[in-house]
mmCIF file of C-alpha atoms and ligand atoms in Angstrom:
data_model
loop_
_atom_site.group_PDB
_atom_site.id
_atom_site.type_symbol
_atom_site.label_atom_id
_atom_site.label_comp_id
_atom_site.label_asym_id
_atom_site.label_seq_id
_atom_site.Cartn_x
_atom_site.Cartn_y
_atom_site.Cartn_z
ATOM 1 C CA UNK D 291 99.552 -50.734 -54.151
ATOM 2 C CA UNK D 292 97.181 -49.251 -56.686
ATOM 3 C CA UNK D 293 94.997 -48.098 -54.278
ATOM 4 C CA UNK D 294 94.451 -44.638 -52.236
ATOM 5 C CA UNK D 295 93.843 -46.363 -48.943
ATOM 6 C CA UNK D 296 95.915 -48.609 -47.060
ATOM 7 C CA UNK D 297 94.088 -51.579 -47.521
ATOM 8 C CA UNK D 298 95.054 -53.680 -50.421
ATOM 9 C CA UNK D 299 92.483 -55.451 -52.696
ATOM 10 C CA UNK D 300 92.266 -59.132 -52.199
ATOM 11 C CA UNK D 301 90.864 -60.779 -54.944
ATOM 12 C CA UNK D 302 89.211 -63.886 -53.664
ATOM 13 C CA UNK D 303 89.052 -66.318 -56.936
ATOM 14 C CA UNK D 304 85.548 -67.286 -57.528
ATOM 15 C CA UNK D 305 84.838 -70.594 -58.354
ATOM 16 C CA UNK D 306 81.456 -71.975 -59.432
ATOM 17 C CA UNK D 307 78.611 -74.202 -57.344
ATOM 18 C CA UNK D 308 75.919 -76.115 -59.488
ATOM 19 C CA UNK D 309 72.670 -77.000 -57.270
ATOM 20 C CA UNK D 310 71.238 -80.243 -56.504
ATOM 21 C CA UNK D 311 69.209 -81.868 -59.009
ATOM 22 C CA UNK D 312 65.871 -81.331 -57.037
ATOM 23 C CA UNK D 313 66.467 -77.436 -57.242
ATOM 24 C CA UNK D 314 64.747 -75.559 -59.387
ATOM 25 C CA UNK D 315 67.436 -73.588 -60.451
ATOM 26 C CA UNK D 316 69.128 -76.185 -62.234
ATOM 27 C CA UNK D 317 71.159 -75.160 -64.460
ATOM 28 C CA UNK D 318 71.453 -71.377 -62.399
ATOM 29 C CA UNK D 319 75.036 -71.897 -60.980
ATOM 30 C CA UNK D 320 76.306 -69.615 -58.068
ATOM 31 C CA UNK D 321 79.586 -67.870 -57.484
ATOM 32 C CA UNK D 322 80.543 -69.026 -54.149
ATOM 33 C CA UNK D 323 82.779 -68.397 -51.418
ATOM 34 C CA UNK D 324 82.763 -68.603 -47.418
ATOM 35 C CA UNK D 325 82.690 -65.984 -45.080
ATOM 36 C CA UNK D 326 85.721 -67.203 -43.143
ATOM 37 C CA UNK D 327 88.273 -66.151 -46.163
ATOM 38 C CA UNK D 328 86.389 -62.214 -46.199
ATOM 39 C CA UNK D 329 86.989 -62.280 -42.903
ATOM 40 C CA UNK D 330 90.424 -63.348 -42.555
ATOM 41 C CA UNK D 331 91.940 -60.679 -45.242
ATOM 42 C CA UNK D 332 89.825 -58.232 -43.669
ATOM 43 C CA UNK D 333 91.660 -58.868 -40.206
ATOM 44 C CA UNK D 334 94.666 -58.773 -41.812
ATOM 45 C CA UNK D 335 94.058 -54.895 -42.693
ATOM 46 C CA UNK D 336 92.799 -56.060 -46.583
ATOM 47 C CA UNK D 337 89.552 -55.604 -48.519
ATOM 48 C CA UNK D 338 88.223 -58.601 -50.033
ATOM 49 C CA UNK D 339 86.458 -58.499 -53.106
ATOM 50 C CA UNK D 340 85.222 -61.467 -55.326
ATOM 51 C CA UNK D 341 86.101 -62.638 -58.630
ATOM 52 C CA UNK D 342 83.175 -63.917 -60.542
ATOM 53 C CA UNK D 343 84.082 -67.194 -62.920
ATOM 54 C CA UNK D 344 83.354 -64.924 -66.137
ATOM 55 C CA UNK D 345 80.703 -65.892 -68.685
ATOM 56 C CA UNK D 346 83.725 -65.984 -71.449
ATOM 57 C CA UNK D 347 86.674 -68.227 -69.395
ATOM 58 C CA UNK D 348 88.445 -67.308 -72.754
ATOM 59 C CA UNK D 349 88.448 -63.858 -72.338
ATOM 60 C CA UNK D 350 91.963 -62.742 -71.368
ATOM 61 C CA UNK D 351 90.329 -58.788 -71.323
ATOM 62 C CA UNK D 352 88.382 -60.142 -67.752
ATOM 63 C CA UNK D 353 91.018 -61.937 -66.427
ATOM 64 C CA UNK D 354 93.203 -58.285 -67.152
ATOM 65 C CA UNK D 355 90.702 -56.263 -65.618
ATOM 66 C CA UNK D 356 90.700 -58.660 -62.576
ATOM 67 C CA UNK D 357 94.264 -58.130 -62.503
ATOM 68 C CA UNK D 358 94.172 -54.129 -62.360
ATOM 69 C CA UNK D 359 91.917 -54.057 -59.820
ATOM 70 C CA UNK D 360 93.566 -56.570 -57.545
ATOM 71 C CA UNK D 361 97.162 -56.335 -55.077
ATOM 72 C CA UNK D 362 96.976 -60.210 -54.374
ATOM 73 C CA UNK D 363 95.259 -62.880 -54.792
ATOM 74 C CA UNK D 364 93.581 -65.613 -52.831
ATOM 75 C CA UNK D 365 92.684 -68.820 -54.088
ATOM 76 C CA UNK D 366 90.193 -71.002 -51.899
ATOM 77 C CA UNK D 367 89.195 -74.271 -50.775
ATOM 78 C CA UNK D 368 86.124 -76.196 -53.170
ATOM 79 C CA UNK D 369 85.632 -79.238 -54.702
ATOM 80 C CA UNK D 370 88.532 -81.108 -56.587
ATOM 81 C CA UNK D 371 90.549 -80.279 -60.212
ATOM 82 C CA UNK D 372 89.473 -82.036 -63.436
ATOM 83 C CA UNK D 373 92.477 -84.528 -63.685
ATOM 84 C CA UNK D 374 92.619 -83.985 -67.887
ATOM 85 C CA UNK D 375 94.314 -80.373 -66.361
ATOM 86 C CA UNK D 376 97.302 -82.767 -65.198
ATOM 87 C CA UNK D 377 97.113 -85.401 -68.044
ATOM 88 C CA UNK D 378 95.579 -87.983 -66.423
ATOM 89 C CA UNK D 379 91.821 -89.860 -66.534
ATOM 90 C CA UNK D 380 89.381 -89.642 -63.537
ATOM 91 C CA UNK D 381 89.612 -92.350 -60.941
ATOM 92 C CA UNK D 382 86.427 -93.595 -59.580
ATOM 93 C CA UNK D 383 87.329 -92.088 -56.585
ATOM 94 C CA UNK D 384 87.586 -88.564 -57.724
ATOM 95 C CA UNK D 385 85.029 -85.963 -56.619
ATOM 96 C CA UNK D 386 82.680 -83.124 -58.140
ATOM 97 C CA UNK D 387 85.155 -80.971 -60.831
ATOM 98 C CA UNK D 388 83.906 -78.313 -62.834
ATOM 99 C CA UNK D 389 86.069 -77.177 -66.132
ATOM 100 C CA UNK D 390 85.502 -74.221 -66.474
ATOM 101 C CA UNK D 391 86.777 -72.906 -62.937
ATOM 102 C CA UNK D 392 89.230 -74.941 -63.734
ATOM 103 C CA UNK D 393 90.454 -73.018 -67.228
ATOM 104 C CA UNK D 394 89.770 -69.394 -65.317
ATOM 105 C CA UNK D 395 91.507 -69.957 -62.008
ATOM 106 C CA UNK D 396 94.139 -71.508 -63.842
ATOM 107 C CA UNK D 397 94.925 -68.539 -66.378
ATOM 108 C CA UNK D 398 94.198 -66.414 -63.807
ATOM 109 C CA UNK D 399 96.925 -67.475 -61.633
ATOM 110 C CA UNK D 400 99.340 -67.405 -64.552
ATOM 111 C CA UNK D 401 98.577 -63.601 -65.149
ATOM 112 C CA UNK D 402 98.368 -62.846 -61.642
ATOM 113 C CA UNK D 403 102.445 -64.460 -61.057
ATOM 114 C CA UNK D 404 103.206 -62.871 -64.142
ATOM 115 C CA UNK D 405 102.107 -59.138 -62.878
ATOM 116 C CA UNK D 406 103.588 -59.779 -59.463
ATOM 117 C CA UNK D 407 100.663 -59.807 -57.294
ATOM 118 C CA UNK D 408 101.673 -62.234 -54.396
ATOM 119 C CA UNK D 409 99.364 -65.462 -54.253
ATOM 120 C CA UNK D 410 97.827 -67.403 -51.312
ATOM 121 C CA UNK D 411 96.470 -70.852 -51.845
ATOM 122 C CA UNK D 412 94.530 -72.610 -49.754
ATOM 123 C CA UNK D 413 93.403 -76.477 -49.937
ATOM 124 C CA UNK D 414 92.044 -76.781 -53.269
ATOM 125 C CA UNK D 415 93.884 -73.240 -54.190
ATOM 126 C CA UNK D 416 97.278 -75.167 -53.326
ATOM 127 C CA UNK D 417 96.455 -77.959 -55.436
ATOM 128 C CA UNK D 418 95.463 -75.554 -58.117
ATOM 129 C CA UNK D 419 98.803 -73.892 -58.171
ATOM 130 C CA UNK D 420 100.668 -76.818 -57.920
ATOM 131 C CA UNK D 421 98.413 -77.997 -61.654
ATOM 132 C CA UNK D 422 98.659 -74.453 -62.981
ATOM 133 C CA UNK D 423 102.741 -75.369 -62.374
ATOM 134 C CA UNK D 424 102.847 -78.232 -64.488
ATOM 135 C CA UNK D 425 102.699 -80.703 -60.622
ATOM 136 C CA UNK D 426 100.245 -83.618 -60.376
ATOM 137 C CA UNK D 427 97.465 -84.711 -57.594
ATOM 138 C CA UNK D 428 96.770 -87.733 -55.948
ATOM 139 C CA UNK D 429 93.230 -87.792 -57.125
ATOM 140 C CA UNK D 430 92.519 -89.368 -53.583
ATOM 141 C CA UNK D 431 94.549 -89.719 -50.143
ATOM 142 C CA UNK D 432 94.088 -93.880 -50.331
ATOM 143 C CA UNK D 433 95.949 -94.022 -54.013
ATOM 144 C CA UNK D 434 98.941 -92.565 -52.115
ATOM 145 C CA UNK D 435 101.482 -94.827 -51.767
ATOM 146 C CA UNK D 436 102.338 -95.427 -47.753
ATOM 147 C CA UNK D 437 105.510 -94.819 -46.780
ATOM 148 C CA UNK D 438 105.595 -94.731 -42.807
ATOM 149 C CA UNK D 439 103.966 -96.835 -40.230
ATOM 150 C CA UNK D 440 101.875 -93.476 -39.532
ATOM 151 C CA UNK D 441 98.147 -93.347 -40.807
ATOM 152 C CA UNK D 442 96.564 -90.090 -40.678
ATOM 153 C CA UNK D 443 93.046 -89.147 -41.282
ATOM 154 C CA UNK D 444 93.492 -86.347 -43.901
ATOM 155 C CA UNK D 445 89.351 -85.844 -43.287
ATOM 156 C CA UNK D 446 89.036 -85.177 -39.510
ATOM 157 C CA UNK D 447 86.028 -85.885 -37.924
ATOM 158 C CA UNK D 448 86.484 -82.326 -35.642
ATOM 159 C CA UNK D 449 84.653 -79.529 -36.117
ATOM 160 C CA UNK D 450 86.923 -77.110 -39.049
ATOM 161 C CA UNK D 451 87.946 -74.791 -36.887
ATOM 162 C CA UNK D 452 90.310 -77.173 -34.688
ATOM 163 C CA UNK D 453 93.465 -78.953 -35.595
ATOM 164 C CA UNK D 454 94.211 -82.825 -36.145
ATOM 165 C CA UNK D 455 97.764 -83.605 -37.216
ATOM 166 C CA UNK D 456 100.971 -81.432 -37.208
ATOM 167 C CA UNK D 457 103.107 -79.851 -40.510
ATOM 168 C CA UNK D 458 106.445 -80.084 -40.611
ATOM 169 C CA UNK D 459 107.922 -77.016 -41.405
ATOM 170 C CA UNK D 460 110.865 -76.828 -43.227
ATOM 171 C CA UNK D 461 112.968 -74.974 -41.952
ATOM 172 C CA UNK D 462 114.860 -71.299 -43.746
ATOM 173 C CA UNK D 463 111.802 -71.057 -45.735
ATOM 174 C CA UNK D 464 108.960 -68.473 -45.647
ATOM 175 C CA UNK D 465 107.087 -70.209 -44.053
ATOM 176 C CA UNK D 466 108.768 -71.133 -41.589
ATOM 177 C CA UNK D 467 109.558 -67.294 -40.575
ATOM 178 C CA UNK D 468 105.949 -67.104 -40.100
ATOM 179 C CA UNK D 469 105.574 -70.104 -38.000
ATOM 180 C CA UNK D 470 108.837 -70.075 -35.869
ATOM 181 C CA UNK D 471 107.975 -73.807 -34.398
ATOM 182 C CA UNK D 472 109.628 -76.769 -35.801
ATOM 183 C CA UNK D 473 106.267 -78.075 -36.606
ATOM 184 C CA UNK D 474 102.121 -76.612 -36.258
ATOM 185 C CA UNK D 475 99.361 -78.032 -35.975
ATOM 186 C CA UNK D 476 96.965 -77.547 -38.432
ATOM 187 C CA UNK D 477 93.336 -78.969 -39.607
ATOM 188 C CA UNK D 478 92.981 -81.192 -42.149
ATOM 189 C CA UNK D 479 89.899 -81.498 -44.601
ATOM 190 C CA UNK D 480 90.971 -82.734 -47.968
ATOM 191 C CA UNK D 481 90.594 -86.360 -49.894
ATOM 192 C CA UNK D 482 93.381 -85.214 -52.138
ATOM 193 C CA UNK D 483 97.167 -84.470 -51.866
ATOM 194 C CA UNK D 484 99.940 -82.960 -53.969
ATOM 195 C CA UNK D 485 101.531 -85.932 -55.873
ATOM 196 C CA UNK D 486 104.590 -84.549 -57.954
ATOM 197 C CA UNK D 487 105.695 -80.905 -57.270
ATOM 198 C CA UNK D 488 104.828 -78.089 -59.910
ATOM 199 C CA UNK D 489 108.344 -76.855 -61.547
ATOM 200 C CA UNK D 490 108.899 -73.482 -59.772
ATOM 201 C CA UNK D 491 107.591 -74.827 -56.395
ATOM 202 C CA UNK D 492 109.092 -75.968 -53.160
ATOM 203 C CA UNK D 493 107.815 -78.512 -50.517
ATOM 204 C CA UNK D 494 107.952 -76.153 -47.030
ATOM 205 C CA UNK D 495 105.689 -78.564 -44.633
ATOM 206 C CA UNK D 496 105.115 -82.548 -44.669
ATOM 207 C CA UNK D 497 102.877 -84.302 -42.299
ATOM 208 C CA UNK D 498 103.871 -87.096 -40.261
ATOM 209 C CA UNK D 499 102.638 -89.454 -42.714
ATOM 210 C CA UNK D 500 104.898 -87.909 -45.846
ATOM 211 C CA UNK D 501 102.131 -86.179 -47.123
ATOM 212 C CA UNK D 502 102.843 -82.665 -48.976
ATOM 213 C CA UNK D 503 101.298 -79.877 -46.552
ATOM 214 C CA UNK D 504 102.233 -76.510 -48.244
ATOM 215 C CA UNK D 505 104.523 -75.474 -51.104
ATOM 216 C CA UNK D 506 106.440 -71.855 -51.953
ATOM 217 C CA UNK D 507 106.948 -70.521 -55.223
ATOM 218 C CA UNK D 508 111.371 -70.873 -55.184
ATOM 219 C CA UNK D 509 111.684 -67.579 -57.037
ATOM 220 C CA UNK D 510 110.440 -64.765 -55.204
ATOM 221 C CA UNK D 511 108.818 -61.893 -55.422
ATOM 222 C CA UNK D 512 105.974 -62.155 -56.206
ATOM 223 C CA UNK D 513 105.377 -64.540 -52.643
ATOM 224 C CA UNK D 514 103.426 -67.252 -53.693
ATOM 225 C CA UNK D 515 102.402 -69.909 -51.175
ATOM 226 C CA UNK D 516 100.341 -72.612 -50.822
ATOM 227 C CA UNK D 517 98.886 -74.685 -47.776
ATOM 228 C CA UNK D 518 96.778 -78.047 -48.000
ATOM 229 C CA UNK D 519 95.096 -76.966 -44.413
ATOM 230 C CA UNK D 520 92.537 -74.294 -43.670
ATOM 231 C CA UNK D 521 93.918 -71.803 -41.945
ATOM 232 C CA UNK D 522 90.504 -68.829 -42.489
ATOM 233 C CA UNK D 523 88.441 -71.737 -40.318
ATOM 234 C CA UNK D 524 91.414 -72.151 -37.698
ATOM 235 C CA UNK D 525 91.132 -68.031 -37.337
ATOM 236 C CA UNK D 526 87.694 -68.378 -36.177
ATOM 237 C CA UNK D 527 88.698 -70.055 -32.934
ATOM 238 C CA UNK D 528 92.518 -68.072 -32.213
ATOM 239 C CA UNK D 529 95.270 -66.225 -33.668
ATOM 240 C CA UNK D 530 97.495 -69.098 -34.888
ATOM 241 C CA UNK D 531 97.040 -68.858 -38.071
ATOM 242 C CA UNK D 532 97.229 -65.194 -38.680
ATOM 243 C CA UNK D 533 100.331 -64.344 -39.847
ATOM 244 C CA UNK D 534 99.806 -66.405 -42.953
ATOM 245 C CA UNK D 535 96.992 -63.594 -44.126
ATOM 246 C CA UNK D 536 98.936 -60.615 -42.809
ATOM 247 C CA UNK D 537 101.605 -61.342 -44.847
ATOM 248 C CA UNK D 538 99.386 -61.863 -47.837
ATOM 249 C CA UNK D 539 98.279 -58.452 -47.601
ATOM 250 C CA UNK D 540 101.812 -57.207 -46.747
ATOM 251 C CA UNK D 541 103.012 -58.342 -49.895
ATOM 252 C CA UNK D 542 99.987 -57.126 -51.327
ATOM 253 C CA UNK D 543 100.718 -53.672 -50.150
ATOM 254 C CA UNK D 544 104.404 -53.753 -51.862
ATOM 255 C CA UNK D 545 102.821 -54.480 -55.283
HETATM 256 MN MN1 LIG G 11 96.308 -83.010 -43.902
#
């Protein structure tokens, strides 16, 4: 840890939001995040700080910087991942992208592997570690192929902070030596899934309909996981999901 206290920086990767067309800030885009993710690390004994999209997405001298001042990283939930970062065109059915969070978070998560610092994804953050790994997305849940009699809905109707359908976890990994239980139950608020597997990654929790829930990085350290669920919303109502952002900032206090 580069730090003098014993709270590790969490960089929380900053991602941009464009307002509505009837704003008049068009064209004034915001670097967003949600409480629930400062809150979580800060639980978890870490100190949150976010990382602004820079005006230059070229400029590897930001993304350094962002580096140096960080002991882990923490990618978050948004809107979906230009499909041209995977090699394919955009369906009709994909959502609101936006390239050039897109180019940063990607090279930033390439730096940030490279220098160690361990790496939580979450929702859109998995799916963006699976593309920065050379994997591919669904780019929505009905183009994925059904292969069980089980139909989930991926985009539960509950309010965020409850669960809807269980993850598998497989067992010996990581993960599952946070989450002891053969399977947890987690929330589920995402149109798109994890289609083929990014080349240093692991699958480490399915859903009951075959879908890819969360994904490891196989060499470790740094620790580098992913989950398609939200577990910073699920903290809001109880523990469960806790020792996913404790051992973020564990790892983070190794580095
Ligand atoms: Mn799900």
């Amino acid at each position: 840890m580069k730090h003098a206290t014993n709270h590790p920086v969490i960089g929380i990767v900053g991602m941009l939001e464009t307002p509505p067309a009837s704003s008049p800030f068009v064209g004034v885009d915001r670097q967003i995040t949600n409480e629930a993710y400062t809150r979580a690390v800060q639980l978890a004994g870490g100190t949150p700080l976010l990382l602004p999209v820079p005006a230059d997405v070229q400029d590897a001298s930001v993304l350094q910087d962002y580096i140096t001042l960080c002991d882990g990283l923490l990618f978050q939930g948004g809107y979906d991942i230009d499909p041209s970062n995977y090699g394919e065109q955009s369906h009709e059915l994909l959502g609101e992208v936006n390239m050039r969070t897109d180019a940063f978070q990607i090279k930033l998560y390439k730096l940030a592997k490279e220098a160690g610092l361990p790496i939580l994804g979450i929702c859109r953050g998995l799916q963006l570690i699976n593309v920065a790994e050379g994997g591919t997305l669904w780019q929505d849940q009905s183009l994925r192929p059904k292969t069980t009699t089980i139909q989930l809905n991926h985009s539960q109707y509950a309010n965020a902070q409850e669960g809807c359908h269980q993850a598998f976890i497989t067992p010996g990994s990581t993960l599952s030596s946070l989450f002891p239980g053969p399977h947890l139950l987690v929330n589920s608020l995402h149109h798109q899934q994890l289609h083929t597997v990014g080349d240093g990654l692991q699958v480490v929790a399915t859903s009951e309909d075959d879908g890819i829930e969360a994904v490891e990085a196989i060499n470790t350290p740094p620790w580098i996981c992913g989950v398609q669920w939200h577990p910073e919303a699920m903290l809001l109502r109880n523990d469960m999901m806790f020792p996913l952002f404790l051992k973020l900032v564990q790892e983070a206090r190794r580095t």
